[in-house]
PDB file of C-alpha atoms in Angstrom:
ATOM      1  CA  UNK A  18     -68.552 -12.088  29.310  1.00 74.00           C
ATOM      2  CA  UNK A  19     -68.897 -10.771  25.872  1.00 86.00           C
ATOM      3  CA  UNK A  20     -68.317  -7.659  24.103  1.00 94.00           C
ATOM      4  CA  UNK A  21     -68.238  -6.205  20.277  1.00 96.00           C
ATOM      5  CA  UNK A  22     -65.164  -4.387  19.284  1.00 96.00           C
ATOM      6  CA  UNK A  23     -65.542  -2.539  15.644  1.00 96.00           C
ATOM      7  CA  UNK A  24     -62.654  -2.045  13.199  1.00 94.00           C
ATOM      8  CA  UNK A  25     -63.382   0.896  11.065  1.00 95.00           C
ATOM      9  CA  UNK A  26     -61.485   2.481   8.710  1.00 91.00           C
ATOM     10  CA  UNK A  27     -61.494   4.179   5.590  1.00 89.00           C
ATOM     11  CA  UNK A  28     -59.344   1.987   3.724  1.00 84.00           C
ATOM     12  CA  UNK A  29     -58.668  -1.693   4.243  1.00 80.00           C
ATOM     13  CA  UNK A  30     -58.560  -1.730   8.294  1.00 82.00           C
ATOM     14  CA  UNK A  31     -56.081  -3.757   8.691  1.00 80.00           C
ATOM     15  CA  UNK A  32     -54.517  -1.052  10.945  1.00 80.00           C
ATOM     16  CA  UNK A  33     -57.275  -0.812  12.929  1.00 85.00           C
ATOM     17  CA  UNK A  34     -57.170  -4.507  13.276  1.00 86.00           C
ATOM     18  CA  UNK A  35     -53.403  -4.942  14.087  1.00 81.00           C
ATOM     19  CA  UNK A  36     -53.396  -2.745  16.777  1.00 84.00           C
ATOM     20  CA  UNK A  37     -57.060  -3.251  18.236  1.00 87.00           C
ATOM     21  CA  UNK A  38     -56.228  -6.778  18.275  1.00 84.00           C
ATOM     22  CA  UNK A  39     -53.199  -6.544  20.082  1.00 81.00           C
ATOM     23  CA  UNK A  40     -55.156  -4.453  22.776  1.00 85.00           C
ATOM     24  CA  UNK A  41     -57.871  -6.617  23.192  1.00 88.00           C
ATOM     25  CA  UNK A  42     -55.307  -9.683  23.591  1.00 84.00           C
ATOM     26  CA  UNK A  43     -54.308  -8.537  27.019  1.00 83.00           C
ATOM     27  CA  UNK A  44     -58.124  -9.390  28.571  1.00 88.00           C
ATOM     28  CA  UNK A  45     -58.402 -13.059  28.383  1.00 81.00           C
ATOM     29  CA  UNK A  46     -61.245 -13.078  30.441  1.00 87.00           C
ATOM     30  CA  UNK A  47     -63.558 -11.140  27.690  1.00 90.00           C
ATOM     31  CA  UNK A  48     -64.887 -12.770  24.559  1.00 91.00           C
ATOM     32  CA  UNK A  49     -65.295 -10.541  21.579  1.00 93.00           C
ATOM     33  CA  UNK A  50     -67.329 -10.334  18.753  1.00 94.00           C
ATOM     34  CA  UNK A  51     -64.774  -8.683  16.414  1.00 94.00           C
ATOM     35  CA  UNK A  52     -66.510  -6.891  13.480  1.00 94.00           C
ATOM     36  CA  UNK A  53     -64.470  -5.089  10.786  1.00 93.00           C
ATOM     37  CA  UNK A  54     -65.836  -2.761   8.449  1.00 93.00           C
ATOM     38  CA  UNK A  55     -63.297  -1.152   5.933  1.00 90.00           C
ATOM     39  CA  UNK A  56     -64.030   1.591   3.310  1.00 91.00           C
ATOM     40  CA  UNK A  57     -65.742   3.990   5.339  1.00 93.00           C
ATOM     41  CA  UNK A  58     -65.353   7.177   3.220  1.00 90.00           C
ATOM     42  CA  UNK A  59     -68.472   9.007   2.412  1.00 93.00           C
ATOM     43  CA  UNK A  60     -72.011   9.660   4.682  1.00 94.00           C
ATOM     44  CA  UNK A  61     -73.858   7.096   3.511  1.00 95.00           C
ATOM     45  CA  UNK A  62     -71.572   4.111   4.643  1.00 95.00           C
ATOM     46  CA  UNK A  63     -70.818   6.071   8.250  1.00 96.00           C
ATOM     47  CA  UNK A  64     -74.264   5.876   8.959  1.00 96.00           C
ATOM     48  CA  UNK A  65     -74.287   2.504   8.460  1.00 96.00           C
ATOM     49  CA  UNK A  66     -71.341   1.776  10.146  1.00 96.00           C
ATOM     50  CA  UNK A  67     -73.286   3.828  13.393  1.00 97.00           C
ATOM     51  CA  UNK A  68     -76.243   1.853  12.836  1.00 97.00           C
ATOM     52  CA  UNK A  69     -74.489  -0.939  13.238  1.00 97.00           C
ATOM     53  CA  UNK A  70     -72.765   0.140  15.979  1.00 97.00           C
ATOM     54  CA  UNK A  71     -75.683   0.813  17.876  1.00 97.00           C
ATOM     55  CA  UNK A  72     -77.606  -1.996  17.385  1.00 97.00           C
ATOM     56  CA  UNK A  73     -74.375  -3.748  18.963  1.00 96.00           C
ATOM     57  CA  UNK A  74     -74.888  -1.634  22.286  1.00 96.00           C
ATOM     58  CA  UNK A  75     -78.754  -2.679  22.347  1.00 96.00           C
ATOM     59  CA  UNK A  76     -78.113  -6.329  22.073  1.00 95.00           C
ATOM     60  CA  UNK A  77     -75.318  -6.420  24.166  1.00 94.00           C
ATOM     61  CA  UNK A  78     -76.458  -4.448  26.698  1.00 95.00           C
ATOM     62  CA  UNK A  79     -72.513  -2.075  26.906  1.00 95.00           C
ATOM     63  CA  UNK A  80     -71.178  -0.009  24.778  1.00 95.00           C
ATOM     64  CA  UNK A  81     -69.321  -1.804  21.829  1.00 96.00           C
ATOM     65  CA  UNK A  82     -65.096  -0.623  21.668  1.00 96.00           C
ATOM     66  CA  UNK A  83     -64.364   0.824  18.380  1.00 96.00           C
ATOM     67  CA  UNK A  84     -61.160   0.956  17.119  1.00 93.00           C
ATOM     68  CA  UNK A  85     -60.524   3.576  14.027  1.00 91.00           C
ATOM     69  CA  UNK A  86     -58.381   4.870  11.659  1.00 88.00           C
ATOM     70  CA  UNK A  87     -60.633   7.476   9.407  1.00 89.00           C
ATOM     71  CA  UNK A  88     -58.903  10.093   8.337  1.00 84.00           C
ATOM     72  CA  UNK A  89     -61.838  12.608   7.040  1.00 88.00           C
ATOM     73  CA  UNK A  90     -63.043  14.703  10.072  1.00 86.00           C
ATOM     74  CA  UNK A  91     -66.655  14.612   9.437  1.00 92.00           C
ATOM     75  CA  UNK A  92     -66.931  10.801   8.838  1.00 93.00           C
ATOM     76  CA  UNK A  93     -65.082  10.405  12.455  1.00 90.00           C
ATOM     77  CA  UNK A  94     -67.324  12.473  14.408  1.00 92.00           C
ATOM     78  CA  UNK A  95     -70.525  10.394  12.543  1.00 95.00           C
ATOM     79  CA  UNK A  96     -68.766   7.350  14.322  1.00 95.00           C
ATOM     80  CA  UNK A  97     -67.875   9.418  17.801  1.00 93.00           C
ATOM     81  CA  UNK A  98     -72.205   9.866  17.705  1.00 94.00           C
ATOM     82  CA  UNK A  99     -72.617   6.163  18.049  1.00 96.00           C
ATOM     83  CA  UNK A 100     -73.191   4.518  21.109  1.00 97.00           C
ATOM     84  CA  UNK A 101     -69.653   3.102  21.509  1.00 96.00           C
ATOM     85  CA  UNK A 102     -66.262   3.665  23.255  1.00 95.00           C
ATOM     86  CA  UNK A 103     -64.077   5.580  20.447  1.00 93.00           C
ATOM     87  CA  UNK A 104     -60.451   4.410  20.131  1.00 89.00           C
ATOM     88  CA  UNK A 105     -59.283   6.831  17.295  1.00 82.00           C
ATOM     89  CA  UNK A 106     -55.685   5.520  16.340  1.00 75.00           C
ATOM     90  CA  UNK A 107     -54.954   8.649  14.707  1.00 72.00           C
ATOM     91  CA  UNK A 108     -55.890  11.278  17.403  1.00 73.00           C
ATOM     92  CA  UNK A 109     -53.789   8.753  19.946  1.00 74.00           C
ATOM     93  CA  UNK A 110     -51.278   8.675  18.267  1.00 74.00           C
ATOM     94  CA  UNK A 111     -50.790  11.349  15.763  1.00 72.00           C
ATOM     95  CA  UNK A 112     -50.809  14.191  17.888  1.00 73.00           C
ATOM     96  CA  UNK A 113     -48.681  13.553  20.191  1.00 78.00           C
ATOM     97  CA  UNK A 114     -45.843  12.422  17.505  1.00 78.00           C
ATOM     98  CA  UNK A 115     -46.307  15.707  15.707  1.00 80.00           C
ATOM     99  CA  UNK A 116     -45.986  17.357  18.972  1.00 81.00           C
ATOM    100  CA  UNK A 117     -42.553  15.548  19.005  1.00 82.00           C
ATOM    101  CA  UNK A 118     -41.321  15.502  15.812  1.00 83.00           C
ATOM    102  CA  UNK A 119     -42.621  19.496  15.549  1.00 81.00           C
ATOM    103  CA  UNK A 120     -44.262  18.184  11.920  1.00 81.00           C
ATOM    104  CA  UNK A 121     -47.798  18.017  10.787  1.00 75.00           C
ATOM    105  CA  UNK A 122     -48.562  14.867   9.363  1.00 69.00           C
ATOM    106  CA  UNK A 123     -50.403  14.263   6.099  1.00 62.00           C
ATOM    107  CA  UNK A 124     -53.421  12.795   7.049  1.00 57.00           C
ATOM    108  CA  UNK A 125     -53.431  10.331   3.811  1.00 53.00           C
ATOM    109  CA  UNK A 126     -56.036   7.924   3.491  1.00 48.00           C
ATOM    110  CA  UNK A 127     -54.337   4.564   3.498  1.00 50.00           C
ATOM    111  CA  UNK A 128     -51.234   5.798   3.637  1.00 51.00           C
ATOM    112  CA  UNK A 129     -49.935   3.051   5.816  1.00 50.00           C
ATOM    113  CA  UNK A 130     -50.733   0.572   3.515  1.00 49.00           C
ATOM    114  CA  UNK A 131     -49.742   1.839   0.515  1.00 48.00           C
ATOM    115  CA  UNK A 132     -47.830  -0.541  -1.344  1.00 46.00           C
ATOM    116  CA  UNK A 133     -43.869   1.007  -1.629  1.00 50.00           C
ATOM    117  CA  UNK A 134     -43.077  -1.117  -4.811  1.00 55.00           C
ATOM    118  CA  UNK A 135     -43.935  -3.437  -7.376  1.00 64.00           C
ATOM    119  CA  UNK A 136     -41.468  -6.081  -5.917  1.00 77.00           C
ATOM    120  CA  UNK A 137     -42.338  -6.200  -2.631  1.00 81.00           C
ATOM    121  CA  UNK A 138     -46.105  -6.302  -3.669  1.00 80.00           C
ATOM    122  CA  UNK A 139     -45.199  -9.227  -5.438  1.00 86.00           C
ATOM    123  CA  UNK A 140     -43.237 -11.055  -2.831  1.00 89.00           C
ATOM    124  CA  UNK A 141     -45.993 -10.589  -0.580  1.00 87.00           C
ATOM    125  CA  UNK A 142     -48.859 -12.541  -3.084  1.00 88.00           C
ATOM    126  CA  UNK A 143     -46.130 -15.413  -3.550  1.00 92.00           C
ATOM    127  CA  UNK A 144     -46.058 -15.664  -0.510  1.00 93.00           C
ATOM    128  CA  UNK A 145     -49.656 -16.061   0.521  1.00 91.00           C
ATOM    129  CA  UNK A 146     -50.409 -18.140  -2.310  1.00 93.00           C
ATOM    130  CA  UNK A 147     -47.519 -20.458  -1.453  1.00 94.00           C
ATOM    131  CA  UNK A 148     -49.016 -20.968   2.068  1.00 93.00           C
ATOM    132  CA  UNK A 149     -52.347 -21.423   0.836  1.00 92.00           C
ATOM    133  CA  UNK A 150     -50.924 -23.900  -1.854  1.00 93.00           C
ATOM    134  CA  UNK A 151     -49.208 -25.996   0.717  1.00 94.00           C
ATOM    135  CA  UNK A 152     -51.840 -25.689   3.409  1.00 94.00           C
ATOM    136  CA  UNK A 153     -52.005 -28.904   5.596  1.00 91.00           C
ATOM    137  CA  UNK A 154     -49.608 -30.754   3.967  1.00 92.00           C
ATOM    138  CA  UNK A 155     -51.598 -30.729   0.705  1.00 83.00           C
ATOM    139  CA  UNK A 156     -48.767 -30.882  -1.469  1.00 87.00           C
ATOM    140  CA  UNK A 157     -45.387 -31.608  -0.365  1.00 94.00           C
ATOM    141  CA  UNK A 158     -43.354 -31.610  -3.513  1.00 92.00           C
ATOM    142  CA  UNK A 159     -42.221 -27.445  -3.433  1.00 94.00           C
ATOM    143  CA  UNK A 160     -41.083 -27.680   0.372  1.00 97.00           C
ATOM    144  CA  UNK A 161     -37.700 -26.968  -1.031  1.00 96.00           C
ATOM    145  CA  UNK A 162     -38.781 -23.595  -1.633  1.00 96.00           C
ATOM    146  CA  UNK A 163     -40.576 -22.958   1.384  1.00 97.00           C
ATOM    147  CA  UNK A 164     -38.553 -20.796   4.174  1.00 97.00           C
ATOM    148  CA  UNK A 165     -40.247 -22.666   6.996  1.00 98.00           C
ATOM    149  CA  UNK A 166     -42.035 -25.708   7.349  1.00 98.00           C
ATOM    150  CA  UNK A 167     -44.718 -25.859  10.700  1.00 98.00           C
ATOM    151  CA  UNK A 168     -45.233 -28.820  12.275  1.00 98.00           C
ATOM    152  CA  UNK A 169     -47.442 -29.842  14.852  1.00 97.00           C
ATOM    153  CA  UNK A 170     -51.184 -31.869  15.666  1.00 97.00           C
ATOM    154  CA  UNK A 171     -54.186 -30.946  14.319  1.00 95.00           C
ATOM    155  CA  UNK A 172     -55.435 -27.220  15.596  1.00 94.00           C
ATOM    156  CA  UNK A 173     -52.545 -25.880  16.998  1.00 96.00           C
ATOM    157  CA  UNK A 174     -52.449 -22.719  14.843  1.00 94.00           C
ATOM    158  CA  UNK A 175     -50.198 -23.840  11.941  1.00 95.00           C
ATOM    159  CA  UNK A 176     -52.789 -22.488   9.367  1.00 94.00           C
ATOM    160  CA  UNK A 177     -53.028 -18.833  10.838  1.00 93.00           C
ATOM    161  CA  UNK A 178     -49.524 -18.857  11.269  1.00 94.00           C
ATOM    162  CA  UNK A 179     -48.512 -19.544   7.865  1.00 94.00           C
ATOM    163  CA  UNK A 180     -50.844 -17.293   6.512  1.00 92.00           C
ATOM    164  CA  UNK A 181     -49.599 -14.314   8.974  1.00 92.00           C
ATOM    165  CA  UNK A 182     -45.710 -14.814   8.340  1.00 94.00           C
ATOM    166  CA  UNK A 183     -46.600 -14.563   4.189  1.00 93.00           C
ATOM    167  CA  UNK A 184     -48.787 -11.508   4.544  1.00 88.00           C
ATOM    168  CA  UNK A 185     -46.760  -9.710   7.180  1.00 87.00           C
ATOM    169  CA  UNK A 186     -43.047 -10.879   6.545  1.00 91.00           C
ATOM    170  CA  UNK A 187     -43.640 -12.105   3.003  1.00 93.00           C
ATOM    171  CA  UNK A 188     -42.479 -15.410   4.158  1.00 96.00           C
ATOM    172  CA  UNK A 189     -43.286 -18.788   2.808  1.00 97.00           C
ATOM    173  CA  UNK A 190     -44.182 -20.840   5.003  1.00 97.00           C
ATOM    174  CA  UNK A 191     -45.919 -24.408   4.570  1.00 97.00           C
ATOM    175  CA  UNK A 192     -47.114 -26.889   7.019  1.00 96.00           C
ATOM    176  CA  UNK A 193     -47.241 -30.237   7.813  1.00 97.00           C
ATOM    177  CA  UNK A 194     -50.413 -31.986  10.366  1.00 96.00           C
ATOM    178  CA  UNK A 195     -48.407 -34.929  12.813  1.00 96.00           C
ATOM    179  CA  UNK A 196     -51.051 -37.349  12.470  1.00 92.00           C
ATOM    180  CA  UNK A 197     -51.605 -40.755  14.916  1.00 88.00           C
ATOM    181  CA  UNK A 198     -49.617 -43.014  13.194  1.00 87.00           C
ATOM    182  CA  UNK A 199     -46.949 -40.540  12.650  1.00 88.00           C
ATOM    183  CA  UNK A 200     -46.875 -39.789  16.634  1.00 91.00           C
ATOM    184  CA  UNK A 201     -46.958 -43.245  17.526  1.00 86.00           C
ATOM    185  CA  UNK A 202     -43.822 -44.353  15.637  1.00 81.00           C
ATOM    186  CA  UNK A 203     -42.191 -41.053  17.230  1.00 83.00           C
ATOM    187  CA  UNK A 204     -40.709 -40.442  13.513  1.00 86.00           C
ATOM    188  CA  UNK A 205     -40.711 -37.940  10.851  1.00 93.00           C
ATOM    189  CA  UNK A 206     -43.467 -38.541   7.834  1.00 94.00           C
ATOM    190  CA  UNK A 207     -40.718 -39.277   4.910  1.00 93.00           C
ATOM    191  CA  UNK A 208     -42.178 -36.069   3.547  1.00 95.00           C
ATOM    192  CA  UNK A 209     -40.524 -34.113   5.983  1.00 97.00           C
ATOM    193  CA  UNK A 210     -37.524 -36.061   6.542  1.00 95.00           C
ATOM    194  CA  UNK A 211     -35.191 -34.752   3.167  1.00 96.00           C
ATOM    195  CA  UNK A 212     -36.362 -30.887   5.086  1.00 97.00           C
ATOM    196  CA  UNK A 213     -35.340 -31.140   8.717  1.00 96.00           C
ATOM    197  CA  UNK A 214     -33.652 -28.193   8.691  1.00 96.00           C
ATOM    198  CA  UNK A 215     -36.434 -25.941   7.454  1.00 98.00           C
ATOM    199  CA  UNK A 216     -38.654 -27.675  10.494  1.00 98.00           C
ATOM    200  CA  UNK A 217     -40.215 -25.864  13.346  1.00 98.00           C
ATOM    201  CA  UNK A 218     -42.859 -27.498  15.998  1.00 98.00           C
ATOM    202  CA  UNK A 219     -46.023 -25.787  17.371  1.00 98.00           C
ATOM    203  CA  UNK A 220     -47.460 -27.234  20.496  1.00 98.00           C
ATOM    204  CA  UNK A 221     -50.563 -26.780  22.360  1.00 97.00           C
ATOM    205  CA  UNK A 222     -51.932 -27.481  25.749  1.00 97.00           C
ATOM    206  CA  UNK A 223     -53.940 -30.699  26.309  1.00 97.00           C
ATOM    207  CA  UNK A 224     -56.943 -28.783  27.527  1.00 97.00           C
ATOM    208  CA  UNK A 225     -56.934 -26.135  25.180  1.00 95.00           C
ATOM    209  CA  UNK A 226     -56.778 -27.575  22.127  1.00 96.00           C
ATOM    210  CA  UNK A 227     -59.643 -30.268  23.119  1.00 96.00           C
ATOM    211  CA  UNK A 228     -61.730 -26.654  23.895  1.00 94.00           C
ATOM    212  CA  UNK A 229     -60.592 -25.750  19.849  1.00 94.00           C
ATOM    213  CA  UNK A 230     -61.765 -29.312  18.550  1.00 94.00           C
ATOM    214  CA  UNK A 231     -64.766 -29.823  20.431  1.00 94.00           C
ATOM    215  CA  UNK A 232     -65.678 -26.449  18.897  1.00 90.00           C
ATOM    216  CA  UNK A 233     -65.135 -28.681  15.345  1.00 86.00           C
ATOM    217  CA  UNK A 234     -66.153 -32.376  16.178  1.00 91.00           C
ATOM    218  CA  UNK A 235     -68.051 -32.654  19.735  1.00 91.00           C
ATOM    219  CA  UNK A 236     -68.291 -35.559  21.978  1.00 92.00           C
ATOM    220  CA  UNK A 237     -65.361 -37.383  19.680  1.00 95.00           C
ATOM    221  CA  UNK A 238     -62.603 -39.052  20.204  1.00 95.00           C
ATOM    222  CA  UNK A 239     -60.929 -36.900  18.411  1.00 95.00           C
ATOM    223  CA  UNK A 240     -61.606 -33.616  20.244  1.00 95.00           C
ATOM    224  CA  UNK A 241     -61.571 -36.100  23.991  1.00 96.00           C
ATOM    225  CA  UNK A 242     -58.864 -34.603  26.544  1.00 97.00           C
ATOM    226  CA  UNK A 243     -57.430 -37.982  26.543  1.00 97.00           C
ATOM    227  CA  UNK A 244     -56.469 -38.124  22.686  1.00 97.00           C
ATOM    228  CA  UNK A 245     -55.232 -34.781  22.861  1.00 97.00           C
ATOM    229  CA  UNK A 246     -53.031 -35.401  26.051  1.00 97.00           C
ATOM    230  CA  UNK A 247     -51.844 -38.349  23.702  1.00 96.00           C
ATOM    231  CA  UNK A 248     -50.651 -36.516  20.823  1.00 96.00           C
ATOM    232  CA  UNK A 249     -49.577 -33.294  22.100  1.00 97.00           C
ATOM    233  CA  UNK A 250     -47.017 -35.919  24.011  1.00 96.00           C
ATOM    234  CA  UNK A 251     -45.953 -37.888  20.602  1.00 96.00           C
ATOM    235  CA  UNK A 252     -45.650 -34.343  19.204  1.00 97.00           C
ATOM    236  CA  UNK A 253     -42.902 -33.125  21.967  1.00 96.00           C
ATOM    237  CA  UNK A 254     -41.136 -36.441  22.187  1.00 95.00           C
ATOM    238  CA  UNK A 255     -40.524 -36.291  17.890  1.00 96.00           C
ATOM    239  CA  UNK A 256     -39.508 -32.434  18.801  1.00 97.00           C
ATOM    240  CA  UNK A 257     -37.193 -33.491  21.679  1.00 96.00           C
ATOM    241  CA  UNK A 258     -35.536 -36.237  20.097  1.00 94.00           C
ATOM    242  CA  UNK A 259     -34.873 -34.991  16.953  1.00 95.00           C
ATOM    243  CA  UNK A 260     -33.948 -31.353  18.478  1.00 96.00           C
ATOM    244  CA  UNK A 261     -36.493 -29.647  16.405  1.00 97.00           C
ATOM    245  CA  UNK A 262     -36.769 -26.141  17.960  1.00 97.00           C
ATOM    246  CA  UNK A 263     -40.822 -25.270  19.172  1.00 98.00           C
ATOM    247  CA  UNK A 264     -42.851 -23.343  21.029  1.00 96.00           C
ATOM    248  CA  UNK A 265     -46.294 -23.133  22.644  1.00 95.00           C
ATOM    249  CA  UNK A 266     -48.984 -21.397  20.852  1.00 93.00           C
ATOM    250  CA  UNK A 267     -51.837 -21.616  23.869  1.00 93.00           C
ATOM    251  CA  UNK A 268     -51.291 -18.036  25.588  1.00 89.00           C
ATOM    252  CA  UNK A 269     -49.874 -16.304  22.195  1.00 89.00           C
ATOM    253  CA  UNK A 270     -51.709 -14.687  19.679  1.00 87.00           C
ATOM    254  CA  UNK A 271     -50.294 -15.507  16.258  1.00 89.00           C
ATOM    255  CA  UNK A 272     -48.107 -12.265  15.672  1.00 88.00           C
ATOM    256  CA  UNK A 273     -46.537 -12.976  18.544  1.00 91.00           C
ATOM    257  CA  UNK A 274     -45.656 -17.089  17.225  1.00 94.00           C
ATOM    258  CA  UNK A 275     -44.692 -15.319  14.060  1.00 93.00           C
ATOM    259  CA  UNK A 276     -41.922 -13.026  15.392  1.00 91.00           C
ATOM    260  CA  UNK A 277     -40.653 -15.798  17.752  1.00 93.00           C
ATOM    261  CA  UNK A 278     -40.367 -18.179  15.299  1.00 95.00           C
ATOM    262  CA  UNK A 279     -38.208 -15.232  12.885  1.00 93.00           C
ATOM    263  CA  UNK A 280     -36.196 -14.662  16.303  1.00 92.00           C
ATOM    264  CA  UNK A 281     -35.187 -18.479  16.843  1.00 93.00           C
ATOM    265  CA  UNK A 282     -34.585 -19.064  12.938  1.00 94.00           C
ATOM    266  CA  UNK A 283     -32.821 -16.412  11.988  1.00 92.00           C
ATOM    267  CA  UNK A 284     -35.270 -16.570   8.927  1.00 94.00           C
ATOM    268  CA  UNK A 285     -34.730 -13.020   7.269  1.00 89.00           C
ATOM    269  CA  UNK A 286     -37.769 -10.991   6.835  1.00 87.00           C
ATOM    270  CA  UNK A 287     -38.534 -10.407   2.987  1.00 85.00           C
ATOM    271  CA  UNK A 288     -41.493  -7.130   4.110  1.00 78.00           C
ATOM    272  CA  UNK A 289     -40.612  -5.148   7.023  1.00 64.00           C
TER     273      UNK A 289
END
C-alpha cells in the first residue's frame, strides 16, 4: 500500500518532518511517498503547495496526510482546501498548552528553529561537515577527534546515523564499512584498532538488509541473502569478542539509533 504524506511549513520544515516522521513510523505496513515543501509564506507558493497536493489525491487514488507547521492563518486554510488529511502541529498542539500554561503563544515563524547562538550554530556545521568528511571510512586520520566511531557492513544505516547525531546532537560522529576480508579474519581494520574505545557496532537483519542492497545492486552476490547472512555473522562475532557495545538498526528509525547509542555511551550531547 502506498500513500503521500506532505511536510509543509513556512520555514525550513524540519518540524513538520521530525514529528510527521515519527508518526508515520508506527505503520510499517504503509509505504510513503514523503514530500517536503518548506517556505510556504505568501499565496502564490500555497497554491502551489495545494496543487500539488491534489494532484497527489488523483494519482493515488486517497487523500494524501499533510503534516504542517504554518503559522499565517490565511496560508493554512489555502492548505486545509486541498484534498488531503490536515495534521496542523500548531493547532494540536498549541492550544491545548496555552490552555495549560494560561499563556498565548507567539505564533513566530520559525521560531523553533531559530538558532540561540553563534556557538552552538557553529558546533552544529563542525559537526556535519566532520561526518560528511569521514563518511565511509574515507579518511581515517582525524578519528581522534571524532566522539563516536560506527561500525558495521555495508547498508546498515551508519551514513544516516552519523549525519543525524551531528545535526541533532552536534555530535561527530565518523564511520567505518566492515568489509569481507575484515569479517573473515574476525579482527579490527588497523584503522580502528588505536580507537576501540570510541567504537560502536550497527547490525542488521539478514533479510532486511539484502531487501536495502538489492534495491542498489540486484541479482548480486553482493545483495544475495546468503552473503548477507555471512557478514552480518562476522560483524557480531568481531562485536562479541571484542565487547564492542551494538545494536540493531532493522525495526528503528534513525532518531531512535541516535538516542540509544547517547544512552549506552554516555556521549554528552553538545545541542539539546
Amino acid at each position: 500500500m502506498k500513500r503521500t504524506a506532505f511536510f509543509i511549513s513556512d520555514g525550513t520544515g524540519i518540524t513538520a518532518e521530525t514529528l510527521g516522521n515519527s508518526l508515520l513510523a508506527q505503520f510499517e505496513h504503509i509505504e510513503f511517498e514523503r514530500i517536503t515543501i518548506p517556505y510556504v509564506d505568501n499565496e502564490e507558493s500555497a497554491k502551489d503547495a495545494v496543487q500539488r497536493i491534489n494532484k497527489a489525491a488523483v494519482i493515488d487514488g486517497k487523500q494524501p496526510v499533510i503534516f504542517d507547521t504554518i503559522v499565517n492563518q490565511s496560508i493554512r486554510e489555502m492548505i486545509y482546501n486541498a484534498n488531503g488529511f490536515m495534521m496542523d502541529v500548531f493547532e494540536s498542539f498549541l492550544k491545548p498548552l496555552e490552555s495549560v500554561l494560561e499563556s498565548s503563544s507567539s505564533y513566530s515563524v520559525g521560531k523553533s528553529h531559530s538558532v540561540p547562538d553563534d556557538d552552538s550554530y557553529k558546533v552544529r556545521i563542525d559537526a556535519v561537515h566532520f561526518a560528511l568528511d569521514n563518511d565511509d571510512g574515507a579518511r581515517t586520520r582525524y578519528y581522534d577527534q571524532a566522539d563516536v566511531i560506527l561500525i558495521g557492513v555495508s547498508r546498515s544505516g551508519k551514513t544516516p546515523t552519523c549525519l543525524y547525531l551531528a545535526l541533532q546532537f552536534g555530535i561527530k560522529a565518523a564511520n567505518y564499512p566492515l568489509t569481507e576480508d575484515d569479517l573473515d579474519d574476525v579482527q579490527l581494520p588497523k584503522p580502528l584498532r588505536a580507537h576501540r574505545e570510541k567504537l560502536f557496532g550497527l547490525s542488521i537483519e539478514a533479510e532486511r538488509l539484502a531487501a536495502i542492497r538489492t534495491e542498489r545492486k540486484s541479482n548480486s552476490k553482493y545483495a544475495s541473502l546468503s552473503q548477507c547472512e555471512s557478514e552480518v555473522r562476522g560483524a557480531e562475532a568481531i562485536y562479541n569478542r571484542l565487547r564492542i557495545p551494538y545494536l540493531h538498526s532493522t525495526h528503528a528509525s534513525v532518531e531512535e539509533i541516535s538516542t540509544r547509542i547517547l544512552a549506552k555511551t554516555k556521549i554528552e550531547r553538545r545541542l539539546q
